[in-house]
Amino acid sequence: MHSLTFTMKEDEDMSAFLAGCKGTWTDTVGSHPGSGQLQTTLFRNAVITGMPKEVKEAMESNPDIPGSSTEQWEKHLTHHMKHYRTKQDEDKQSNELAQVQLLKLQLDEARRKANDTKKASQKTTSQMVQRPSPQNNPPSLDPTPDWRPPYPQYGGRPIGVPGGIRGRGRGRGGFRGQPPNTCFECGQPGHWRRNCPMLWRPQGGQGLIRGQYVRSSQPPFQQAVQPYQVPNAAAAPVHGQYPQTMPEGQGYEY
């Protein structure tokens, strides 16, 4: 019994492989594999042992192999080896294609993530650009002061009333402590200054007295247009009574 085994190279031709196995066998054993049935069986077993698992199983499961001629045996061995190599090539191509597809998917995923990151960065940058920056408003250069409603000058003497110009006569005193609805002109309750009869004393046809100030051309107790209009009624004094004053020196004198 000889323990020789033969291993076929990946791309080796079957005819060349078998010829090499026969020469090695003859050199080792000292007799040709076809010299007898025993030598033929031992040689075939040595060749099948070195074959791939799929080829070995295919040859052992074939019922036509035992007792076949050398030509038939070599033909079956060549067929199964060719089938094995074809399947190996197909599997290799399939694996390569799968690897290519996997690499493509990984590349697409990497590109998608890169694009998402880029879009998120651009969106953040756009939001930062569109967001208005805080501005320090400069102080107003408008010299016009805030408007404040004129308040009555309680306790003072209105300009232009009798006894209040150029020291003529004695004034009627201030307006402090006076009850509501009291006239600022004569100090009597019951009417307001704009309706005071003291402003409409008849002149007896003698015309205006020298130094007397003309107040209005409207008759008494007629609602006249107020010289001061307040835009906010809540800011007006009690009963809306404003003192009507005229700067000193204005009016008509005779």
Rosetta silent file (secondary structure, phi, psi, omega in degrees, C-alpha in Angstrom):
SEQUENCE: MHSLTFTMKEDEDMSAFLAGCKGTWTDTVGSHPGSGQLQTTLFRNAVITGMPKEVKEAMESNPDIPGSSTEQWEKHLTHHMKHYRTKQDEDKQSNELAQVQLLKLQLDEARRKANDTKKASQKTTSQMVQRPSPQNNPPSLDPTPDWRPPYPQYGGRPIGVPGGIRGRGRGRGGFRGQPPNTCFECGQPGHWRRNCPMLWRPQGGQGLIRGQYVRSSQPPFQQAVQPYQVPNAAAAPVHGQYPQTMPEGQGYEY
SCORE:     score description
SCORE:     0.000 S_00000001
   1 L     0.000  130.467 -179.016    0.000    0.000    0.000 S_00000001
   2 L  -111.790  140.541 -177.359    1.312    3.356   -1.069 S_00000001
   3 L  -103.345   33.470  178.041    0.262    6.648    0.614 S_00000001
   4 L   -75.174  140.678  172.986    0.869    8.901   -2.365 S_00000001
   5 L  -134.831  149.668 -178.254   -1.574   11.790   -2.929 S_00000001
   6 L  -123.379  133.841 -179.605   -1.674   14.317   -5.734 S_00000001
   7 L  -114.799  124.881 -178.663   -2.886   17.911   -5.417 S_00000001
   8 L   -86.782  136.727  176.982   -4.009   19.760   -8.506 S_00000001
   9 L   -71.852  165.441 -172.419   -3.153   23.425   -8.881 S_00000001
  10 L   -63.720  -46.221 -176.601   -5.923   25.974   -9.305 S_00000001
  11 L  -106.346   16.493 -176.570   -5.466   26.708  -13.018 S_00000001
  12 L   -76.187  141.876  178.831   -3.739   23.457  -13.993 S_00000001
  13 L   -74.380  143.713 -176.025   -5.034   21.517  -17.005 S_00000001
  14 H   -66.203  -41.951 -178.832   -6.521   18.084  -16.212 S_00000001
  15 H   -63.652  -43.844  179.207   -4.626   16.200  -18.930 S_00000001
  16 H   -67.093  -36.387  179.276   -1.297   17.672  -17.846 S_00000001
  17 H   -64.335  -46.634 -178.760   -2.103   16.975  -14.214 S_00000001
  18 H   -66.378  -35.996  178.219   -2.897   13.287  -14.829 S_00000001
  19 H   -65.622  -38.637  177.687    0.226   12.831  -16.945 S_00000001
  20 H   -67.847  -38.139  178.240    2.354   14.201  -14.135 S_00000001
  21 H   -63.941  -40.446  179.529    0.642   11.960  -11.591 S_00000001
  22 H   -64.339  -42.016  179.472    1.356    8.860  -13.737 S_00000001
  23 H   -65.631  -43.028  179.226    5.025    9.739  -14.048 S_00000001
  24 H   -63.765  -41.748  179.067    5.402   10.347  -10.322 S_00000001
  25 H   -61.736  -45.766 -178.605    3.626    7.080   -9.566 S_00000001
  26 H   -63.406  -41.830 -179.700    5.824    5.109  -11.903 S_00000001
  27 H   -67.610  -34.275 -175.782    8.967    6.676  -10.460 S_00000001
  28 H   -82.735  -48.060 -174.996    7.864    6.056   -6.878 S_00000001
  29 H   -83.471  -34.833 -178.138    6.263    2.619   -7.129 S_00000001
  30 L    95.890    7.969  178.040    8.341    1.298   -9.985 S_00000001
  31 L  -145.409  152.824 -179.090    5.393    0.222  -12.132 S_00000001
  32 L   -72.827  147.341 -179.913    2.877    1.996  -14.393 S_00000001
  33 H   -61.988  -23.718 -178.340   -0.622    2.619  -12.966 S_00000001
  34 H   -95.767   12.050 -177.181   -2.180    0.649  -15.806 S_00000001
  35 H   -76.165  -15.554  178.322   -0.024   -2.402  -15.308 S_00000001
  36 L  -169.828  166.836 -177.147   -2.687   -4.171  -13.243 S_00000001
  37 H   -64.034  -38.602  179.652   -6.053   -3.769  -11.550 S_00000001
  38 H   -64.942  -44.512  179.194   -4.472   -3.206   -8.133 S_00000001
  39 H   -63.528  -37.004  179.569   -2.124   -0.543   -9.451 S_00000001
  40 H   -66.132  -44.231 -178.827   -5.046    1.159  -11.240 S_00000001
  41 H   -65.079  -44.715  179.120   -7.245    1.212   -8.104 S_00000001
  42 H   -63.595  -39.560  179.241   -4.450    2.543   -5.885 S_00000001
  43 H   -64.614  -44.402 -179.052   -3.534    5.213   -8.425 S_00000001
  44 H   -62.904  -40.702  178.852   -7.166    6.412   -8.779 S_00000001
  45 H   -63.549  -38.467  178.433   -7.556    6.625   -4.999 S_00000001
  46 H   -65.022  -37.034  178.681   -4.371    8.725   -4.744 S_00000001
  47 H   -71.606  -45.843 -177.923   -5.706   11.128   -7.402 S_00000001
  48 H   -63.938  -33.988 -178.453   -9.245   11.395   -5.894 S_00000001
  49 H   -63.051  -33.219 -179.841   -7.832   12.045   -2.404 S_00000001
  50 L   -86.199   -1.599 -179.509   -6.144   15.255   -3.582 S_00000001
  51 L   -78.804  159.921  173.596   -9.283   16.574   -5.350 S_00000001
  52 L   -59.779  159.297 -175.270  -11.590   19.248   -3.864 S_00000001
  53 H   -59.252  -42.558 -177.970  -14.353   17.985   -1.617 S_00000001
  54 H   -64.051  -39.956 -179.705  -17.116   18.625   -4.178 S_00000001
  55 H   -69.841  -41.531 -179.921  -15.238   16.700   -6.920 S_00000001
  56 H   -61.967  -45.348  179.209  -14.381   13.830   -4.579 S_00000001
  57 H   -65.552  -37.462  179.235  -17.995   13.417   -3.461 S_00000001
  58 H   -65.767  -39.039  179.821  -19.231   13.576   -7.054 S_00000001
  59 H   -71.039  -40.212 -178.255  -16.808   10.830   -8.180 S_00000001
  60 H   -71.743  -27.824 -179.519  -17.545    8.532   -5.225 S_00000001
  61 L   -87.235   -3.573 -179.107  -21.319    8.875   -5.659 S_00000001
  62 L   -85.243  119.550 -178.313  -21.221    8.008   -9.377 S_00000001
  63 L   -72.055  -13.966 -178.988  -22.233    4.339   -9.873 S_00000001
  64 L   -86.149   -6.430 -175.895  -20.493    4.155  -13.260 S_00000001
  65 L   -73.457  -50.555 -178.889  -17.029    4.778  -11.833 S_00000001
  66 L   -59.505  129.142  178.967  -16.221    1.372  -10.319 S_00000001
  67 L    79.400    4.730  179.319  -14.934   -1.002  -13.077 S_00000001
  68 L   -78.072  159.808  177.783  -14.821    1.796  -15.693 S_00000001
  69 L   -72.158  166.087  179.181  -12.004    2.087  -18.179 S_00000001
  70 H   -61.682  -39.308 -179.990   -9.185    4.574  -17.725 S_00000001
  71 H   -63.164  -45.442 -179.931  -10.589    6.727  -20.538 S_00000001
  72 H   -66.323  -40.656 -179.069  -14.100    6.870  -18.946 S_00000001
  73 H   -63.045  -45.659  179.046  -12.702    7.524  -15.490 S_00000001
  74 H   -64.699  -34.057  178.918  -10.555   10.429  -16.680 S_00000001
  75 H   -65.917  -44.553  178.211  -13.535   11.825  -18.639 S_00000001
  76 H   -64.280  -42.088  179.877  -15.759   11.842  -15.527 S_00000001
  77 H   -62.830  -41.375  178.727  -12.996   13.401  -13.437 S_00000001
  78 H   -63.958  -40.500 -179.574  -12.458   16.157  -16.018 S_00000001
  79 H   -63.581  -48.971 -177.922  -16.222   16.895  -16.140 S_00000001
  80 H   -66.363  -35.936  177.287  -16.657   17.200  -12.378 S_00000001
  81 H   -66.800  -39.544  178.038  -13.540   19.363  -12.048 S_00000001
  82 H   -63.552  -43.180  178.587  -14.790   21.680  -14.807 S_00000001
  83 H   -62.328  -40.747  179.473  -18.174   21.961  -13.106 S_00000001
  84 H   -63.204  -45.472 -179.098  -16.484   22.731   -9.805 S_00000001
  85 H   -66.036  -37.817  177.996  -14.298   25.446  -11.300 S_00000001
  86 H   -61.864  -44.993  178.861  -17.256   27.017  -13.083 S_00000001
  87 H   -64.330  -38.294  178.141  -19.188   27.192   -9.845 S_00000001
  88 H   -63.049  -41.167  178.208  -16.161   28.617   -8.063 S_00000001
  89 H   -64.835  -41.150  179.163  -15.832   31.338  -10.691 S_00000001
  90 H   -64.052  -44.083  178.715  -19.524   32.172  -10.402 S_00000001
  91 H   -63.544  -38.479  179.466  -19.327   32.353   -6.629 S_00000001
  92 H   -64.687  -44.409  178.531  -16.239   34.510   -6.860 S_00000001
  93 H   -64.422  -39.489  178.780  -17.921   36.905   -9.275 S_00000001
  94 H   -63.929  -41.523  178.400  -21.020   36.986   -7.099 S_00000001
  95 H   -65.181  -41.397  178.298  -18.934   37.770   -4.043 S_00000001
  96 H   -63.879  -41.317  178.564  -17.059   40.472   -5.887 S_00000001
  97 H   -64.456  -40.246  178.277  -20.339   41.964   -7.123 S_00000001
  98 H   -64.169  -40.117  178.121  -21.749   41.858   -3.604 S_00000001
  99 H   -65.083  -39.117  177.991  -18.649   43.559   -2.290 S_00000001
 100 H   -64.553  -44.390  178.833  -18.911   46.213   -5.003 S_00000001
 101 H   -63.828  -40.843  177.982  -22.577   46.807   -4.188 S_00000001
 102 H   -63.529  -42.055  178.104  -21.807   46.966   -0.486 S_00000001
 103 H   -64.169  -37.677  178.756  -19.011   49.417   -1.128 S_00000001
 104 H   -66.110  -42.451  177.986  -21.338   51.484   -3.308 S_00000001
 105 H   -62.702  -42.544  178.161  -24.000   51.520   -0.605 S_00000001
 106 H   -63.744  -38.648  178.382  -21.441   52.557    1.967 S_00000001
 107 H   -66.878  -42.347  177.586  -20.186   55.282   -0.361 S_00000001
 108 H   -62.973  -40.155  179.202  -23.740   56.522   -1.016 S_00000001
 109 H   -65.122  -41.125  178.454  -24.450   56.558    2.708 S_00000001
 110 H   -64.278  -40.351  178.160  -21.268   58.491    3.368 S_00000001
 111 H   -65.403  -41.080  179.960  -22.186   61.011    0.646 S_00000001
 112 H   -62.474  -44.080  178.528  -25.713   61.372    2.029 S_00000001
 113 H   -63.848  -38.989  178.796  -24.392   62.040    5.516 S_00000001
 114 H   -64.661  -40.738  178.698  -21.887   64.528    4.113 S_00000001
 115 H   -66.404  -40.966  178.334  -24.663   66.329    2.198 S_00000001
 116 H   -62.239  -42.067  178.610  -26.903   66.386    5.282 S_00000001
 117 H   -64.072  -40.163  179.927  -24.069   67.821    7.337 S_00000001
 118 H   -65.819  -43.355  179.396  -23.367   70.416    4.643 S_00000001
 119 H   -64.241  -41.714  178.700  -27.045   71.412    4.392 S_00000001
 120 H   -62.848  -39.115  178.594  -27.325   71.681    8.169 S_00000001
 121 H   -66.600  -42.533  178.543  -24.212   73.855    8.243 S_00000001
 122 H   -64.597  -38.917  179.264  -25.540   76.074    5.430 S_00000001
 123 H   -64.506  -42.933  178.569  -28.916   76.376    7.178 S_00000001
 124 H   -62.729  -42.785  179.023  -27.254   77.376   10.426 S_00000001
 125 H   -63.452  -41.666  179.316  -25.096   79.920    8.602 S_00000001
 126 H   -63.815  -41.184  178.259  -28.141   81.316    6.762 S_00000001
 127 H   -64.935  -37.287  178.599  -30.074   81.655   10.016 S_00000001
 128 H   -67.870  -34.916  179.569  -27.151   83.441   11.630 S_00000001
 129 H   -71.532  -41.737 -177.471  -26.921   85.841    8.669 S_00000001
 130 H   -75.188  -21.781 -178.474  -30.668   86.543    8.603 S_00000001
 131 L   -69.586  121.456 -178.814  -30.894   87.010   12.357 S_00000001
 132 L   -66.889  134.507  178.494  -30.808   90.772   13.065 S_00000001
 133 L   -79.604  147.200  179.605  -27.974   91.801   15.280 S_00000001
 134 L   -62.632  134.348 -177.981  -28.789   93.908   18.339 S_00000001
 135 L  -114.657  138.229  175.299  -28.500   97.605   17.600 S_00000001
 136 L   -90.837  105.459 -178.550  -27.748  100.356   20.058 S_00000001
 137 L   -69.140  127.845  178.768  -30.192  103.111   19.224 S_00000001
 138 L   -69.015  155.266  178.810  -28.538  106.546   19.518 S_00000001
 139 L   -63.634  148.008 -178.832  -30.209  109.094   21.753 S_00000001
 140 L   -65.661  133.584  178.881  -32.842  111.225   20.124 S_00000001
 141 L   -97.201    7.436 -179.621  -31.516  114.516   18.781 S_00000001
 142 L   -71.503  118.068 -178.627  -34.973  116.062   18.580 S_00000001
 143 L   -74.541   -8.616 -176.585  -34.808  119.284   20.668 S_00000001
 144 L   -71.152  120.344 -179.792  -38.589  119.349   21.071 S_00000001
 145 L   -71.160  163.801  176.168  -39.392  118.489   24.702 S_00000001
 146 L   -61.985  138.235 -178.929  -42.153  116.105   25.641 S_00000001
 147 L   -74.158  133.491  175.741  -45.536  117.804   25.513 S_00000001
 148 L  -129.211  136.402 -178.817  -47.142  118.403   28.862 S_00000001
 149 L   -66.459  142.038  178.451  -50.596  119.866   29.320 S_00000001
 150 L   -68.583  133.821  178.790  -50.652  123.331   30.854 S_00000001
 151 L  -103.456  147.934  178.189  -51.778  123.305   34.436 S_00000001
 152 L   -65.042  143.189 -178.805  -53.620  126.200   36.082 S_00000001
 153 L   -91.367   84.727 -179.863  -51.439  128.424   38.177 S_00000001
 154 L   -70.555  141.255  177.291  -53.205  128.201   41.457 S_00000001
 155 L    87.736   -8.401  178.532  -52.291  130.857   43.974 S_00000001
 156 L  -102.478  173.800 -179.312  -51.008  133.290   41.346 S_00000001
 157 L  -102.331  121.161  177.370  -52.589  136.358   39.828 S_00000001
 158 L   -62.736  142.561  179.071  -53.755  135.988   36.222 S_00000001
 159 L   -78.065  135.003  175.229  -52.279  138.549   33.932 S_00000001
 160 L    98.512   -4.019  178.804  -54.769  141.003   32.440 S_00000001
 161 L   -82.965  158.601  179.736  -57.441  140.865   35.161 S_00000001
 162 L   -59.324  134.572  179.946  -58.576  144.113   36.764 S_00000001
 163 L    83.020    2.792 -178.182  -56.176  145.241   39.415 S_00000001
 164 L  -113.282    7.337 -176.840  -53.459  142.954   38.087 S_00000001
 165 L  -119.807  127.402  172.639  -51.767  145.192   35.498 S_00000001
 166 L    53.005   31.449  173.542  -49.177  147.825   36.272 S_00000001
 167 L    73.998   15.047 -179.915  -50.248  148.053   39.932 S_00000001
 168 L   -79.727  110.329  176.254  -53.727  149.414   39.246 S_00000001
 169 L    79.963  178.199 -179.474  -55.874  148.444   42.209 S_00000001
 170 L  -105.633  137.588  179.206  -55.507  145.497   44.584 S_00000001
 171 L   -68.361  168.073 -177.794  -55.806  141.955   43.377 S_00000001
 172 L   -92.412   15.486  177.336  -58.481  139.618   44.556 S_00000001
 173 L    85.423  174.662 -178.072  -56.055  137.250   46.149 S_00000001
 174 L   -79.645 -175.073 -176.937  -55.023  133.778   45.132 S_00000001
 175 L  -109.828   10.143 -179.603  -57.165  130.802   44.279 S_00000001
 176 L   -73.093  143.274  176.108  -56.013  128.540   47.034 S_00000001
 177 L    77.763   -0.196  179.588  -58.715  127.119   49.275 S_00000001
 178 L   -75.535  145.042  178.688  -61.539  128.093   46.914 S_00000001
 179 L   -70.427  163.865  177.578  -64.359  125.570   46.554 S_00000001
 180 L   -61.180  162.817  179.042  -64.918  123.797   43.239 S_00000001
 181 L    57.432   40.571  178.461  -66.831  125.538   40.452 S_00000001
 182 E  -110.333  136.383 -177.890  -65.438  128.906   41.541 S_00000001
 183 L   -71.491  134.791  176.103  -64.595  131.597   39.013 S_00000001
 184 L   -76.510  -12.522 -175.730  -60.927  132.510   38.782 S_00000001
 185 L   -88.976  -54.731 -175.375  -61.896  136.085   37.734 S_00000001
 186 L  -105.575  -10.497  179.382  -64.280  137.316   40.406 S_00000001
 187 L    78.994    7.338 -179.470  -63.886  134.557   43.002 S_00000001
 188 L   -95.139  140.487  177.117  -67.646  133.877   43.115 S_00000001
 189 E   -76.814  166.608  175.124  -68.990  130.337   42.890 S_00000001
 190 L   106.004  -14.036  177.943  -71.592  129.231   40.389 S_00000001
 191 L  -155.441  166.920  177.769  -69.796  129.851   37.122 S_00000001
 192 L   -98.247  168.664 -173.608  -66.439  129.514   35.442 S_00000001
 193 H   -63.588  -35.702 -177.378  -64.143  132.281   34.410 S_00000001
 194 H   -65.835  -19.281  178.681  -64.980  132.097   30.697 S_00000001
 195 H  -107.787   14.817 -176.329  -68.611  132.963   31.603 S_00000001
 196 L   -68.941  130.600  178.628  -67.772  135.596   34.223 S_00000001
 197 H   -70.817  -15.540  179.218  -69.907  138.762   33.830 S_00000001
 198 H   -66.096  -25.307  178.453  -66.983  140.827   35.114 S_00000001
 199 H   -78.073   -7.836 -175.555  -65.341  140.358   31.758 S_00000001
 200 H  -126.537   40.770  177.283  -68.409  141.921   30.097 S_00000001
 201 L   -68.960  129.579 -178.314  -69.053  145.058   32.084 S_00000001
 202 L   -63.846  145.440 -176.703  -70.873  147.560   29.909 S_00000001
 203 L   -97.608   -2.246  177.125  -68.841  150.577   28.919 S_00000001
 204 L    67.065   28.627  178.043  -71.835  152.986   28.636 S_00000001
 205 L    72.036    7.901 -177.373  -71.049  153.785   25.030 S_00000001
 206 L   -91.747    2.775 -179.580  -67.829  155.460   26.043 S_00000001
 207 L    82.529 -171.223 -177.433  -65.664  152.959   24.273 S_00000001
 208 L   -80.212  142.451  177.524  -62.811  151.079   25.809 S_00000001
 209 L   -80.905  142.535 -179.291  -61.045  152.431   28.843 S_00000001
 210 L   -61.812  129.158  179.327  -57.356  153.049   28.436 S_00000001
 211 L    93.135   -7.805 -179.407  -55.372  150.122   29.720 S_00000001
 212 L   -82.880  140.492 -178.462  -58.334  147.685   29.618 S_00000001
 213 L   -96.421  133.143  177.808  -57.678  144.361   27.888 S_00000001
 214 L   -81.950  124.508 -176.542  -60.167  142.989   25.392 S_00000001
 215 L   -92.961  -50.149 -175.391  -60.899  139.367   26.280 S_00000001
 216 L  -159.968  160.559  177.462  -63.331  138.070   23.684 S_00000001
 217 L  -103.187    6.543 -179.109  -65.947  139.200   21.209 S_00000001
 218 L   -93.428  148.299  178.910  -68.439  136.511   22.187 S_00000001
 219 L   -67.464  161.479 -179.268  -71.406  137.263   24.457 S_00000001
 220 L   -64.919  156.503  177.235  -71.435  135.938   28.017 S_00000001
 221 L    60.713   19.701  174.050  -72.496  132.385   28.824 S_00000001
 222 L  -104.651  134.726 -176.934  -71.770  131.258   25.253 S_00000001
 223 L   -67.417  114.546 -179.338  -69.532  128.246   24.883 S_00000001
 224 L  -100.646  160.457  177.582  -66.316  129.604   23.364 S_00000001
 225 L   -70.456  128.154 -178.017  -63.469  127.723   21.801 S_00000001
 226 L   -71.437  139.624  179.669  -60.906  127.015   24.458 S_00000001
 227 L   -70.955  -19.650  179.673  -57.502  128.528   23.848 S_00000001
 228 L  -120.897  128.366  177.332  -55.867  125.323   25.114 S_00000001
 229 L  -115.752  123.023 -179.376  -56.821  121.892   23.790 S_00000001
 230 L   -97.402  129.765 -178.276  -55.483  118.912   25.661 S_00000001
 231 L   -70.575  -20.601 -178.429  -55.078  115.742   23.630 S_00000001
 232 L  -121.688  114.757 -176.698  -55.780  113.558   26.650 S_00000001
 233 H   -65.901  -25.879 -179.638  -58.920  114.345   28.611 S_00000001
 234 H   -69.246  -20.157 -179.126  -57.613  112.413   31.576 S_00000001
 235 H   -87.423   -2.472 -177.307  -54.781  114.916   31.885 S_00000001
 236 L   -76.250  152.164  176.464  -57.134  117.924   32.247 S_00000001
 237 L   -67.725  175.952 -178.380  -57.575  119.653   35.651 S_00000001
 238 H   -60.069  134.937  179.919  -60.734  119.336   37.688 S_00000001
 239 H    61.089   11.056  177.830  -63.866  120.475   35.786 S_00000001
 240 H    63.273   27.440 -175.089  -61.620  121.271   32.749 S_00000001
 241 L   -91.067  113.406  178.887  -61.078  124.835   34.025 S_00000001
 242 L  -107.578  138.500  174.566  -58.024  126.443   32.455 S_00000001
 243 L   -75.331  131.671  177.112  -56.905  129.965   33.320 S_00000001
 244 L   -95.073  109.415 -176.760  -56.938  132.246   30.352 S_00000001
 245 L  -120.775  151.846  177.362  -53.883  134.407   30.645 S_00000001
 246 L  -128.329  137.834  178.324  -52.293  136.879   28.320 S_00000001
 247 L   -59.228  148.563 -178.225  -48.688  137.997   28.393 S_00000001
 248 L   -63.792  135.040  177.493  -48.157  141.450   29.763 S_00000001
 249 L    99.247  -10.210  178.899  -48.211  144.176   27.184 S_00000001
 250 L   -95.212  158.755 -177.541  -50.533  142.421   24.711 S_00000001
 251 L   112.294 -172.119 -177.665  -54.074  143.637   23.954 S_00000001
 252 L  -108.638  136.897  175.581  -55.475  146.961   23.014 S_00000001
 253 L  -126.796  141.612  179.433  -54.877  150.137   24.954 S_00000001
 254 L  -129.850    0.000    0.000  -56.541  153.507   24.430 S_00000001
